[in-house]
Tab-separated table of C-alpha atoms in Angstrom:
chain	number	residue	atom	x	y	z
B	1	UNK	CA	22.756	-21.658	-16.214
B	2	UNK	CA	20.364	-21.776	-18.631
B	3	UNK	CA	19.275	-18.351	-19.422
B	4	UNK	CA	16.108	-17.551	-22.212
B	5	UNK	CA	16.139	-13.808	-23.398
B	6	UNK	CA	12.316	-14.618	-24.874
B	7	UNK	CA	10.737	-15.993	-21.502
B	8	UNK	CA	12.211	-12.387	-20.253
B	9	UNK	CA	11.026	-10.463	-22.803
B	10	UNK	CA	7.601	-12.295	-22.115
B	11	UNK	CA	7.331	-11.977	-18.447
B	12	UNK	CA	7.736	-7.877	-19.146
B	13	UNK	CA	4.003	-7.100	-19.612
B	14	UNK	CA	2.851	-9.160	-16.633
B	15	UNK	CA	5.459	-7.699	-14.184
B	16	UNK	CA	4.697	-4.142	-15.578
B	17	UNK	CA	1.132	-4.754	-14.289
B	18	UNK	CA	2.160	-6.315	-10.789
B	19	UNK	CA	4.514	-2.574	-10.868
B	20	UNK	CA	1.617	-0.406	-11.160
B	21	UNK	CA	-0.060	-2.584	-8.148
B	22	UNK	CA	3.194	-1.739	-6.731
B	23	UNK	CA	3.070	1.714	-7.568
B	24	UNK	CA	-0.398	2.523	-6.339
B	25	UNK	CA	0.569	0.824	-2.659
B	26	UNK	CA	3.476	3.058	-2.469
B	27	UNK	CA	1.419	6.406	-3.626
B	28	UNK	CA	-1.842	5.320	-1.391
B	29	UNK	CA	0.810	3.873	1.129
B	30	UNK	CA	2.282	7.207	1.487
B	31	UNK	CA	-0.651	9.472	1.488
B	32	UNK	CA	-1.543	7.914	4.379
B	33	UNK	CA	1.596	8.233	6.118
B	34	UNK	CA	1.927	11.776	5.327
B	35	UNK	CA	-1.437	12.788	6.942
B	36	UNK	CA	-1.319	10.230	9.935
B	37	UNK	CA	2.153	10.885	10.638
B	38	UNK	CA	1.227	14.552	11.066
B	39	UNK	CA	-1.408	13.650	13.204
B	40	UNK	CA	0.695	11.896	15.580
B	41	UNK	CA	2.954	14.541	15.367
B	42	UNK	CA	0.434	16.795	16.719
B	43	UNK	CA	-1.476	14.601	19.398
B	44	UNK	CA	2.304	13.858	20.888
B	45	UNK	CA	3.137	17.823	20.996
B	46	UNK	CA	0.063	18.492	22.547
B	47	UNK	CA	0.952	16.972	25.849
B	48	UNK	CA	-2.888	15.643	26.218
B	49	UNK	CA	-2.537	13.784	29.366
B	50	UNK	CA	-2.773	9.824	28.818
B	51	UNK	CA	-3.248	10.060	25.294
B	52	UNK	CA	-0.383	11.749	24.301
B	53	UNK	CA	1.978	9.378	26.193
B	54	UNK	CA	0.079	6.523	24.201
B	55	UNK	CA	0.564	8.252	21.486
B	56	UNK	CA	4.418	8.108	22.230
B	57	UNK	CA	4.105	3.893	23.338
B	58	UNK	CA	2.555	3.178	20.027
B	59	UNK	CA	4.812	4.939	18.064
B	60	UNK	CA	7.324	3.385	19.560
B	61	UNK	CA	6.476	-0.128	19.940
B	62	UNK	CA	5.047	-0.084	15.591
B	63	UNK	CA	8.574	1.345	14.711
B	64	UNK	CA	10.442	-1.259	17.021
B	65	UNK	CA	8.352	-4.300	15.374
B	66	UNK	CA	8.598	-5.742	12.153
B	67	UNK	CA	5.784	-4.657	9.278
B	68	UNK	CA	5.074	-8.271	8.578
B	69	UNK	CA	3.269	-8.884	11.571
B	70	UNK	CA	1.509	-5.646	11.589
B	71	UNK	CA	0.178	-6.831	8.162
B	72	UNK	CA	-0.795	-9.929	9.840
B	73	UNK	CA	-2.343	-8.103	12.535
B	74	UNK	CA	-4.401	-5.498	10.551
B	75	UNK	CA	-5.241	-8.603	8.342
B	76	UNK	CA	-6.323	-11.489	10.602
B	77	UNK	CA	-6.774	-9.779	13.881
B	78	UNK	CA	-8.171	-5.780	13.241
B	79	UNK	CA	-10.481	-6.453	9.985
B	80	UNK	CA	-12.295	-9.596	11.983
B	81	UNK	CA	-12.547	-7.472	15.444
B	82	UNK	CA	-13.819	-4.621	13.353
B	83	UNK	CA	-16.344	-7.035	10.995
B	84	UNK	CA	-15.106	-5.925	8.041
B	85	UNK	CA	-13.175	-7.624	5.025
B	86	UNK	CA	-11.392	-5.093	2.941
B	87	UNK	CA	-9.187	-6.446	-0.131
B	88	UNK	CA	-5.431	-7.401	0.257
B	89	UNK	CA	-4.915	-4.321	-1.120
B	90	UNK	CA	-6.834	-1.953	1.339
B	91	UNK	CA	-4.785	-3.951	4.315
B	92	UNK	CA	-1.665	-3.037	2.262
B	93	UNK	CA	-2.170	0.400	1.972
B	94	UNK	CA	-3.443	0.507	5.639
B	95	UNK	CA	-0.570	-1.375	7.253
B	96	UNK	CA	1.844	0.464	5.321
B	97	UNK	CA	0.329	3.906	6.032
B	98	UNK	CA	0.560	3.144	9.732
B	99	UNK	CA	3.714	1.995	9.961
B	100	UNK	CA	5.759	4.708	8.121
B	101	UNK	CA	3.190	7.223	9.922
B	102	UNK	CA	5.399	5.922	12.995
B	103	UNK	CA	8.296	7.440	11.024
B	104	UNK	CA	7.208	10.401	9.226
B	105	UNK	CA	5.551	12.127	12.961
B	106	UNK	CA	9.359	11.818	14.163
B	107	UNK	CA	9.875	13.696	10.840
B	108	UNK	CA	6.926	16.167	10.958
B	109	UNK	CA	8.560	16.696	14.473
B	110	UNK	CA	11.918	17.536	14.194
B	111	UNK	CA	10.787	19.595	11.239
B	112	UNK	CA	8.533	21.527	13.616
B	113	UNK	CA	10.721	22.003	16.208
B	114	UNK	CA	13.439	23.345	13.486
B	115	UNK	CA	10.979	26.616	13.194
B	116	UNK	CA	12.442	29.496	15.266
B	117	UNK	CA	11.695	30.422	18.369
B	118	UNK	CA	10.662	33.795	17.646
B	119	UNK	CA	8.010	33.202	14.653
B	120	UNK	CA	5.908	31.275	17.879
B	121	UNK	CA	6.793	34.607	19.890
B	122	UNK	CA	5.264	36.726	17.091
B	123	UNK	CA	2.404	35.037	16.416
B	124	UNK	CA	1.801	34.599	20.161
B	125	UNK	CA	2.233	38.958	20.019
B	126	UNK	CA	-0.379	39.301	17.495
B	127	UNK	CA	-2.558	37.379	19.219
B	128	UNK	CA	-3.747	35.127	16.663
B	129	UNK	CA	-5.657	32.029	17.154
B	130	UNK	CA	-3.869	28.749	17.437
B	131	UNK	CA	-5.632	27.062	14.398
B	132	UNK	CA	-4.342	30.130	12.577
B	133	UNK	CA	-0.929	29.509	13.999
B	134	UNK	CA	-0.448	26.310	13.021
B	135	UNK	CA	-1.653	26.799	9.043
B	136	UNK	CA	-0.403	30.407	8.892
B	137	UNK	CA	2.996	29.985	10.619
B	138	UNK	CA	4.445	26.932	11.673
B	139	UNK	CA	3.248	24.208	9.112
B	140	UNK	CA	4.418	26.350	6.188
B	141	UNK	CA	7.534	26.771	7.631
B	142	UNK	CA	8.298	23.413	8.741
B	143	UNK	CA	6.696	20.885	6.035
B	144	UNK	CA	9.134	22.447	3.081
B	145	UNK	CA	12.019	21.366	5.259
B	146	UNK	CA	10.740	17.976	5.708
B	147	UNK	CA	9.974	17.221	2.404
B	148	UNK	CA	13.146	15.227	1.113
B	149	UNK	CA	12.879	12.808	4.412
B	150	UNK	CA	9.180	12.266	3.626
B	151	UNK	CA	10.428	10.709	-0.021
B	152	UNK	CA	13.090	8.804	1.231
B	153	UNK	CA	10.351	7.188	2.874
B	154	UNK	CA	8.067	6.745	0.157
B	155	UNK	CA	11.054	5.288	-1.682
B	156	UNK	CA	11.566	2.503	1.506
B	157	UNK	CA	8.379	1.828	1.865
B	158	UNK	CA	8.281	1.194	-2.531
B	159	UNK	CA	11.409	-1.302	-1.777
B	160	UNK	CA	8.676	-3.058	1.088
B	161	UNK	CA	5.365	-3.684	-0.443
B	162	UNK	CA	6.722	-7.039	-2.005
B	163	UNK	CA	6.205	-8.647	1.398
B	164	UNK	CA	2.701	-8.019	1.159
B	165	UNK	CA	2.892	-11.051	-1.300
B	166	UNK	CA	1.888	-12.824	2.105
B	167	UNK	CA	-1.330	-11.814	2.146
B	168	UNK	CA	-1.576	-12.202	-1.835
B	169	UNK	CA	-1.292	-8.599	-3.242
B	170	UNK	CA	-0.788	-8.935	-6.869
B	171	UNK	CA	2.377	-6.670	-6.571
B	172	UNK	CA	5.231	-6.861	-9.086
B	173	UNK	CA	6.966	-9.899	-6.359
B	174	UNK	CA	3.944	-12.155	-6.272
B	175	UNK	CA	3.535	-11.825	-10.858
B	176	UNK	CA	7.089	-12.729	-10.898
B	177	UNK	CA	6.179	-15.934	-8.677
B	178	UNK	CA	3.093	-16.767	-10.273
B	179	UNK	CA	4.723	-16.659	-13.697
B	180	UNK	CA	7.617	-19.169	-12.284
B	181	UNK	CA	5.345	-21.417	-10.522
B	182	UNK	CA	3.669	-21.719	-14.147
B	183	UNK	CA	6.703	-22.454	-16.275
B	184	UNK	CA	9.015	-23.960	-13.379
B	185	UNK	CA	11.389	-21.144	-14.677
B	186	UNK	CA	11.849	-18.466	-11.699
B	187	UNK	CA	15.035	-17.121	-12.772
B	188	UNK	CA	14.084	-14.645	-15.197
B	189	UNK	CA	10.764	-13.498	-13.710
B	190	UNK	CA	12.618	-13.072	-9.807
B	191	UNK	CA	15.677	-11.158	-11.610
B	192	UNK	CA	13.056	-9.473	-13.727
B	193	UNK	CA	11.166	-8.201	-10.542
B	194	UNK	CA	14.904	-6.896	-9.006
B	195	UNK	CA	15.130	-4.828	-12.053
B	196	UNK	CA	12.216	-2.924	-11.987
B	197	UNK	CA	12.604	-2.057	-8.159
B	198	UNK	CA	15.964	-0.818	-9.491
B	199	UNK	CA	14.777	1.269	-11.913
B	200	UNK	CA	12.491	2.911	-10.310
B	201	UNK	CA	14.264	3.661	-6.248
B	202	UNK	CA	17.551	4.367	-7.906
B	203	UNK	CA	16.552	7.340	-9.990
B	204	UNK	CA	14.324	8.371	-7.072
B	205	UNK	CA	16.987	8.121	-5.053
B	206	UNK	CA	18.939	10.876	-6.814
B	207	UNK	CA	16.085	13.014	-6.869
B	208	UNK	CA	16.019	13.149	-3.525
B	209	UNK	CA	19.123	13.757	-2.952
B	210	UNK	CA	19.018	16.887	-5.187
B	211	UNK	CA	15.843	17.823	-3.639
B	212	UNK	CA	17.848	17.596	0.026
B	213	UNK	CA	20.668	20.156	-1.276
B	214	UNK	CA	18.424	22.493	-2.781
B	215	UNK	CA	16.291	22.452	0.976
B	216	UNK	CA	19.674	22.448	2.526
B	217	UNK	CA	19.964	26.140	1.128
B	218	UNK	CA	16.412	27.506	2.351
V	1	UNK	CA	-2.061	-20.882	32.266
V	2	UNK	CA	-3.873	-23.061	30.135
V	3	UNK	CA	-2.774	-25.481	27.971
V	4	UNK	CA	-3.115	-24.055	24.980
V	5	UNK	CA	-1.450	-20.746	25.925
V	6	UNK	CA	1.600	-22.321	27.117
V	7	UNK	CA	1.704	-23.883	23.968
V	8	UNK	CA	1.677	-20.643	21.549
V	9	UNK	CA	4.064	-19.370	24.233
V	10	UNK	CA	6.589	-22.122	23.932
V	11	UNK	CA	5.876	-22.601	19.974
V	12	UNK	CA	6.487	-19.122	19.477
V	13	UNK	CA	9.704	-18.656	21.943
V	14	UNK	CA	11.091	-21.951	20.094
V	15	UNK	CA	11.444	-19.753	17.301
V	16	UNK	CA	13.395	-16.714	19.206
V	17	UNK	CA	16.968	-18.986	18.896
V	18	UNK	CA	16.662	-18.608	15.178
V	19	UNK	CA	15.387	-14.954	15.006
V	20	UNK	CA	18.521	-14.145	17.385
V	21	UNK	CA	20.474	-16.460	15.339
V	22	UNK	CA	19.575	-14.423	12.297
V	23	UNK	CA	20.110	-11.010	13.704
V	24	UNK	CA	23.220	-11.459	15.223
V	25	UNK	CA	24.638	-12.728	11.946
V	26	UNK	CA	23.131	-10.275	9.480
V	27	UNK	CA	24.542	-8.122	12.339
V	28	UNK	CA	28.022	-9.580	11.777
V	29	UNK	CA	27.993	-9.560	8.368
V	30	UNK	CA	26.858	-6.280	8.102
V	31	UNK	CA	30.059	-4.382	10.355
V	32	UNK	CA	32.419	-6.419	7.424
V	33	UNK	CA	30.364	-5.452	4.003
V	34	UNK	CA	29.578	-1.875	5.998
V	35	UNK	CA	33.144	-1.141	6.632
V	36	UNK	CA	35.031	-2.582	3.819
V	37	UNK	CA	32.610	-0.976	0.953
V	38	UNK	CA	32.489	2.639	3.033
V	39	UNK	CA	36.135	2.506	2.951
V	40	UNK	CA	36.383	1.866	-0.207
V	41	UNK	CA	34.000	4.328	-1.463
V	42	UNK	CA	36.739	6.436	-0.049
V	43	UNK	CA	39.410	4.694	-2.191
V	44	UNK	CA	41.549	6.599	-4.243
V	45	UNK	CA	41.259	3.884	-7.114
V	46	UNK	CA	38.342	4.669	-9.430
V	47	UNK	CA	37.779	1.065	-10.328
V	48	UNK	CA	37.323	0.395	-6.215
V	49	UNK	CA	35.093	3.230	-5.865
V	50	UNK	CA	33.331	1.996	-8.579
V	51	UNK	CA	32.272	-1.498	-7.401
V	52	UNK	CA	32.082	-0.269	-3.799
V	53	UNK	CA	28.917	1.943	-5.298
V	54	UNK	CA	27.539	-0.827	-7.424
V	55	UNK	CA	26.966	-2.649	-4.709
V	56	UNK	CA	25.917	-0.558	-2.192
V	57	UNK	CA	23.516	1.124	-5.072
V	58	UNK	CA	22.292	-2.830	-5.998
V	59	UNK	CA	21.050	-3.576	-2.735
V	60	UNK	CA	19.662	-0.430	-1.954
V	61	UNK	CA	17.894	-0.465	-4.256
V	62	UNK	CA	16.566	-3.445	-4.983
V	63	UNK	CA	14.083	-4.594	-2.408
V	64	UNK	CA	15.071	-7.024	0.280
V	65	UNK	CA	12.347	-9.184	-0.247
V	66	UNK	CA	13.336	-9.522	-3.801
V	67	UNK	CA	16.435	-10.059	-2.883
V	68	UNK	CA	15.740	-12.526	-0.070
V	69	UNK	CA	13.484	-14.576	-2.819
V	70	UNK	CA	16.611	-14.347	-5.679
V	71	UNK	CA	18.887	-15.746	-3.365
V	72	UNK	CA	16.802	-18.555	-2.382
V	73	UNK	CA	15.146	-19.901	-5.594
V	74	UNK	CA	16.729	-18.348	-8.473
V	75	UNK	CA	20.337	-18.860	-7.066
V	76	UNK	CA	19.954	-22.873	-6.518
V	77	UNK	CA	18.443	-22.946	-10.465
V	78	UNK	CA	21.618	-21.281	-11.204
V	79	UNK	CA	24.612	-22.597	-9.259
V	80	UNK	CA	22.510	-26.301	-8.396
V	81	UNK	CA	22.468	-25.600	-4.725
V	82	UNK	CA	20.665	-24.623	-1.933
V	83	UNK	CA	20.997	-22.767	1.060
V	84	UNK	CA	20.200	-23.698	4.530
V	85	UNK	CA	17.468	-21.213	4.926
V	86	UNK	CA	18.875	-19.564	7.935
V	87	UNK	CA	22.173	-19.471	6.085
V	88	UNK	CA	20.466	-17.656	3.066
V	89	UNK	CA	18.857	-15.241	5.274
V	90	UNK	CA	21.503	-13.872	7.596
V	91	UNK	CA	23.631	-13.723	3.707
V	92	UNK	CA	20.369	-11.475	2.215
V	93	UNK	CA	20.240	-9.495	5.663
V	94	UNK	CA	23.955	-8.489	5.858
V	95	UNK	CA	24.632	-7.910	2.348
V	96	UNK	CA	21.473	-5.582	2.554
V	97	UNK	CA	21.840	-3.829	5.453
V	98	UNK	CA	25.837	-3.939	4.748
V	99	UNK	CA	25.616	-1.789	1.813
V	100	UNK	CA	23.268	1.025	3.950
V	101	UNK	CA	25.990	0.700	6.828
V	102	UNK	CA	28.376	1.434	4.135
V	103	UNK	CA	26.593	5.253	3.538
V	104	UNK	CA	27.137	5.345	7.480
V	105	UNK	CA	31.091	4.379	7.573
V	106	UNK	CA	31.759	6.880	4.715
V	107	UNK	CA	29.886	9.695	6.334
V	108	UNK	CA	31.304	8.793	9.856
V	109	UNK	CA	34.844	8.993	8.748
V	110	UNK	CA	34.257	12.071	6.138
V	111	UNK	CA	33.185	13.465	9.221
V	112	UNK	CA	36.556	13.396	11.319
V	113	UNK	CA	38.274	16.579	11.217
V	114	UNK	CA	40.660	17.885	8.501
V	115	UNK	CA	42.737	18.581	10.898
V	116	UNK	CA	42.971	15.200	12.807
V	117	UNK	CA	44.352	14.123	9.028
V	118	UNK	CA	46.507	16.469	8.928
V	119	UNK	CA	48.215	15.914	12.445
V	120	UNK	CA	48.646	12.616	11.601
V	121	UNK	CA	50.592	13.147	8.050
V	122	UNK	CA	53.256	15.640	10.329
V	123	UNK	CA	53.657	12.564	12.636
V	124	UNK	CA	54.670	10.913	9.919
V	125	UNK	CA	51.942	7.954	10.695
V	126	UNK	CA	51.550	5.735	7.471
V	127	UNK	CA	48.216	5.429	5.877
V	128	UNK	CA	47.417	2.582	7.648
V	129	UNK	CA	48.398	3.724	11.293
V	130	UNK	CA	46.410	7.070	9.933
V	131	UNK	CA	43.722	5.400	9.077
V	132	UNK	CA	43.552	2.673	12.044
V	133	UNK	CA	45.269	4.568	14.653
V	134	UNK	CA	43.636	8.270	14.201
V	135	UNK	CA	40.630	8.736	11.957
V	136	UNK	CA	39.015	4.991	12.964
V	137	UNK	CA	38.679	5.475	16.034
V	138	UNK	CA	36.902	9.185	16.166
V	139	UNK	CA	34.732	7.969	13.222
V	140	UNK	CA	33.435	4.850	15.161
V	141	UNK	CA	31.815	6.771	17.718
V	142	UNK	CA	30.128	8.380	15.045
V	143	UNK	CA	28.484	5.504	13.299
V	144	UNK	CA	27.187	4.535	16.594
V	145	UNK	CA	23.906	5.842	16.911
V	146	UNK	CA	23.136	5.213	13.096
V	147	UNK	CA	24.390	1.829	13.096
V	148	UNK	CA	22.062	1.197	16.507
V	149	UNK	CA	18.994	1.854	13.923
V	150	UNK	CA	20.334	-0.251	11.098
V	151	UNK	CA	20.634	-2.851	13.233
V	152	UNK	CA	17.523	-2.198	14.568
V	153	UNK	CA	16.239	-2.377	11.629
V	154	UNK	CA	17.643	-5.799	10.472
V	155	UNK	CA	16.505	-7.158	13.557
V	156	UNK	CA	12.701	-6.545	12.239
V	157	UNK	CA	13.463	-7.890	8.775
V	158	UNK	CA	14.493	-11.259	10.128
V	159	UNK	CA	10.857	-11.373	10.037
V	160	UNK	CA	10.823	-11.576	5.982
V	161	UNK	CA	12.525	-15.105	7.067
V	162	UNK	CA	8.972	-16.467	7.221
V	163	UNK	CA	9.418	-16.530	3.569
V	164	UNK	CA	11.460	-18.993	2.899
V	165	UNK	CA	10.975	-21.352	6.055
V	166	UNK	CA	13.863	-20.690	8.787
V	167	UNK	CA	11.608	-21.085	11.405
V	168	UNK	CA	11.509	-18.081	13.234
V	169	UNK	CA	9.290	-16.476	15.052
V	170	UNK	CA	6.662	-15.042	12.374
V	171	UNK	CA	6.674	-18.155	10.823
V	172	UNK	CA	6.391	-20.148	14.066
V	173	UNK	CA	3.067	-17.432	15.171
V	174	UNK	CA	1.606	-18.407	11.020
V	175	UNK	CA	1.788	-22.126	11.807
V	176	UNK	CA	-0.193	-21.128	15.155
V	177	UNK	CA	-2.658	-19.088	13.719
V	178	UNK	CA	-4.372	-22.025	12.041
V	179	UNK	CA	-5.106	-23.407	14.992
V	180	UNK	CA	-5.629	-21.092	17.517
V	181	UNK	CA	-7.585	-18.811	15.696
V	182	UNK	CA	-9.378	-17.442	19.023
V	183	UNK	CA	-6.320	-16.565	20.357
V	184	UNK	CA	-4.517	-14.292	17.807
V	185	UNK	CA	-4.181	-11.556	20.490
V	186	UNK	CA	-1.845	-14.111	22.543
V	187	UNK	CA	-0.015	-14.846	19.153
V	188	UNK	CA	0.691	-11.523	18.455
V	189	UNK	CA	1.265	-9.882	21.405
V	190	UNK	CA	4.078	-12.623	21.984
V	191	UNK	CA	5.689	-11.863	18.694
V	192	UNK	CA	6.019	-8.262	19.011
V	193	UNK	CA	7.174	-8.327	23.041
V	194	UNK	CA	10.147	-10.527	21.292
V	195	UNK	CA	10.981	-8.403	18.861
V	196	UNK	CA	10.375	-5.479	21.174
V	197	UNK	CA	12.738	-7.208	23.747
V	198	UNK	CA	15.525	-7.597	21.291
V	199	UNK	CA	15.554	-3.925	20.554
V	200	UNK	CA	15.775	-2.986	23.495
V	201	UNK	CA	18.544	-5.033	24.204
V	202	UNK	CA	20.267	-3.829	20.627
V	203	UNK	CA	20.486	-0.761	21.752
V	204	UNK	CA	21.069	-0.938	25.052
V	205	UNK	CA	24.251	-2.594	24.064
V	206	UNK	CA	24.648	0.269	21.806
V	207	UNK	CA	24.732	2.952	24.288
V	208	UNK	CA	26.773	1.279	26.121
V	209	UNK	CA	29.239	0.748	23.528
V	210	UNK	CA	29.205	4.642	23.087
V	211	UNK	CA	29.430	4.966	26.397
V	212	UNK	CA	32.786	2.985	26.426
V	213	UNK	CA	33.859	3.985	23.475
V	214	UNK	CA	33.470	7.843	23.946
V	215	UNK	CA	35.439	8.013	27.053
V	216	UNK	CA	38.070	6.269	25.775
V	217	UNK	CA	38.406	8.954	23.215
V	218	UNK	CA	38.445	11.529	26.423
V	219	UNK	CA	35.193	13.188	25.099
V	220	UNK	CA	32.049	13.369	27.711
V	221	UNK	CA	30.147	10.176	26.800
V	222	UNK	CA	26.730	10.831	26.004
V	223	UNK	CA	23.516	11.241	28.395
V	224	UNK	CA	21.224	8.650	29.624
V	225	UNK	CA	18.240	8.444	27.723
V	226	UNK	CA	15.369	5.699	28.016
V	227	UNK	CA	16.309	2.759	26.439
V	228	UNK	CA	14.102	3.249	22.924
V	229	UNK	CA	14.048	6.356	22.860
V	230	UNK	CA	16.056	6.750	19.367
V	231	UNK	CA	15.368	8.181	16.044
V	232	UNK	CA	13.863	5.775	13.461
V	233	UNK	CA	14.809	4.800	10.371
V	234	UNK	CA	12.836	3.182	7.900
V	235	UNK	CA	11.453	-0.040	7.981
């Protein structure tokens, strides 16, 4: 084993970098998922004929598959069908958002159905209009509940943007093997890179956690 | 069929051994590290419960990729050898998913009934019969349906095998993709129908597992739902 504490210290600054790349994928990443998932929430509980049943298919066959190859297809496949050629980093956030969309309209979901019965029955008694029902009355009710299960998500997807490294995202992953195919030293820079993820899920973790008991008591 | 798309077909379904290889192994590995760290978790030793959580903590929090890439580069520079690929993987898979299954095997048997302890103290059952003989078995049939999306789960990150060259079916489609360039649709759409069709299989087994498993415990085993019709978990 031949361990250098200076070559650590040295790789710090460039893998602190890669983890804001990191960062922003996870943030952007999740913003997307948040508003797409609800989406798809929606268009499934609105029983549109066809579309909501391929709603349903979608969600089902993106959350059954693995998010490589849907980075692979949004990469190689989508941009060229579409004619565009958006960065690495726009396919990222894209792929990412879609994916954990799948998950967070199963989310968005179970947090709607959680509302009572009766505040549909009321709002259905004062006749208001269903926009109105959904931004007055449901939505506030339900997204508060949801809100730990949407950052446990943010926190997996965090732990899976380093596989974007396959379509060369500078992410905190793909500094760490830059600065070992450089120096033919990958020890430090790889156990480096497992650090950082560390230090950021594991107190994130926790949060959540204390967020969950404190929605447990709404 | 044309030539060429029998030959992404084939290419790509020359890969499925390994993928299947890979899941069934991470899946192995997985029931042992998932059910010898939840237990201990439970332990009454502090020092156990300790080193259970380190490691379920570690690899939870530590991404998988990382961890797939420590194991195979950094770990040869280290010990001076390497891993069969497919080896390394289903080792990074089931420690990984092992120490979420572990969260699952704690809650499972937390779960079993105070009283279902208690019963088996005033039958004078040893910890081990208690534990083997009466909270066990109630407990399985809880980890069930979360262990059907862990494994799930695993089965879609034998894809991050493309990394480090096993051979399986990502990797297989990327060495296609080259040369078929016109015909990424057919590349694709084969990939995901395998991994589609190994879910579905996953948890078909699954249910039926529950199935079994539930009635053997005298409860009313649980309805027939379509076959992928579960609740995710993350990817």
């Amino acid at each position: 084993m031949n361990w250098n504490w200076d070559y650590f210290w040295e790789s710090v600054p460039l893998l602190l970098e890669g983890l804001l790349v990191t960062l922003e994928l996870t943030v952007l990443g999740s913003a997307v998922a948040y508003v797409l998932g609800l989406v798809f929430a929606l268009v499934r509980r609105a029983r549109i004929p066809v579309l909501s049943q391929l709603m349903y298919l979608f969600i089902e066959v993106v959350r059954s598959t693995p998010l490589l190859i849907q980075v692979f297809i949004v990469f190689y496949l989508l941009w060229p069908a579409l004619g565009i050629t958006p960065s690495a980093f726009v396919t990222g956030v894209i792929a990412l958002g879609i994916h954990y969309a799948t998950y967070t309209s199963e989310v968005y979901r179970a947090g709607i159905e959680a509302v009572p019965k009766g505040q549909w029955e009321a709002a259905r008694a004062l006749s208001l209009p269903r926009g109105r029902v959904w931004t007055g009355i449901i939505l506030p009710q339900a997204v508060p509940r949801v809100v730990p299960a949407l950052g446990n998500y943010m926190i997996s997807m965090f732990k899976e943007t380093p596989l974007l490294i396959s379509i060369g995202v500078l992410d905190v992953l793909n500094r760490a093997k830059g600065q070992g195919a450089e120096t033919f030293q990958v020890i430090e820079p790889y156990t480096l890179a497992g650090i950082l993820f560390l230090l950021i899920s594991y107190p994130s973790s926790i949060l959540v956690r204390r967020l969950e008991r404190r929605v447990g008591q709404l | 069929m044309s030539d060429s798309t029998s030959n992404i077909i084939s290419t790509i379904l020359s890969g499925l051994g390994t993928t299947v290889y890979a899941t069934v192994g991470g899946i192995a590995l997985t029931i042992v590290l998932a059910l010898i760290a939840g237990l201990a978790m439970l332990s009454r030793s502090r020092t156990v419960r300790f080193v259970s959580r380190v490691y379920v903590e570690g690899f939870r929090g530590t991404s998988e990729v990382v961890q797939l890439f420590w194991l195979f580069f950094v770990l040869p520079a280290l010990v001076g050898f390497k891993l069969v690929p497919l080896f390394a993987g289903i080792i990074v898979l089931g420690l990984n998913h092992g120490a979420y299954g572990a969260e699952i095997v704690r809650g499972a048997v937390q779960s079993v009934p105070r009283a279902q302890r208690e019963g088996a103290v005033a039958l004078s059952f040893s910890p081990a019969q208690r534990m083997f003989r009466v909270i066990l078995p109630q407990a399985v049939v809880e980890m069930l349906p979360p262990f059907n999306n862990l494994f799930i789960q695993l089965m879609k990150s034998t894809a991050l095998l493309y990394f480090i060259s096993a051979g399986e079916i990502t990797e297989k489609g990327e060495l296609l993709r080259p040369v078929y360039g016109s015909q990424l649709v057919l590349i694709y759409g084969v990939e995901l129908l395998c991994y589609l069709a190994i879910a579905v299989v996953i948890t078909m087994i699954m249910r039926a597992l529950e199935r079994v498993l539930a009635r053997r415990l005298g409860r009313e085993p649980p309805k027939r739902e379509r076959a992928w019709a579960r609740a995710g978990a993350p990817g």
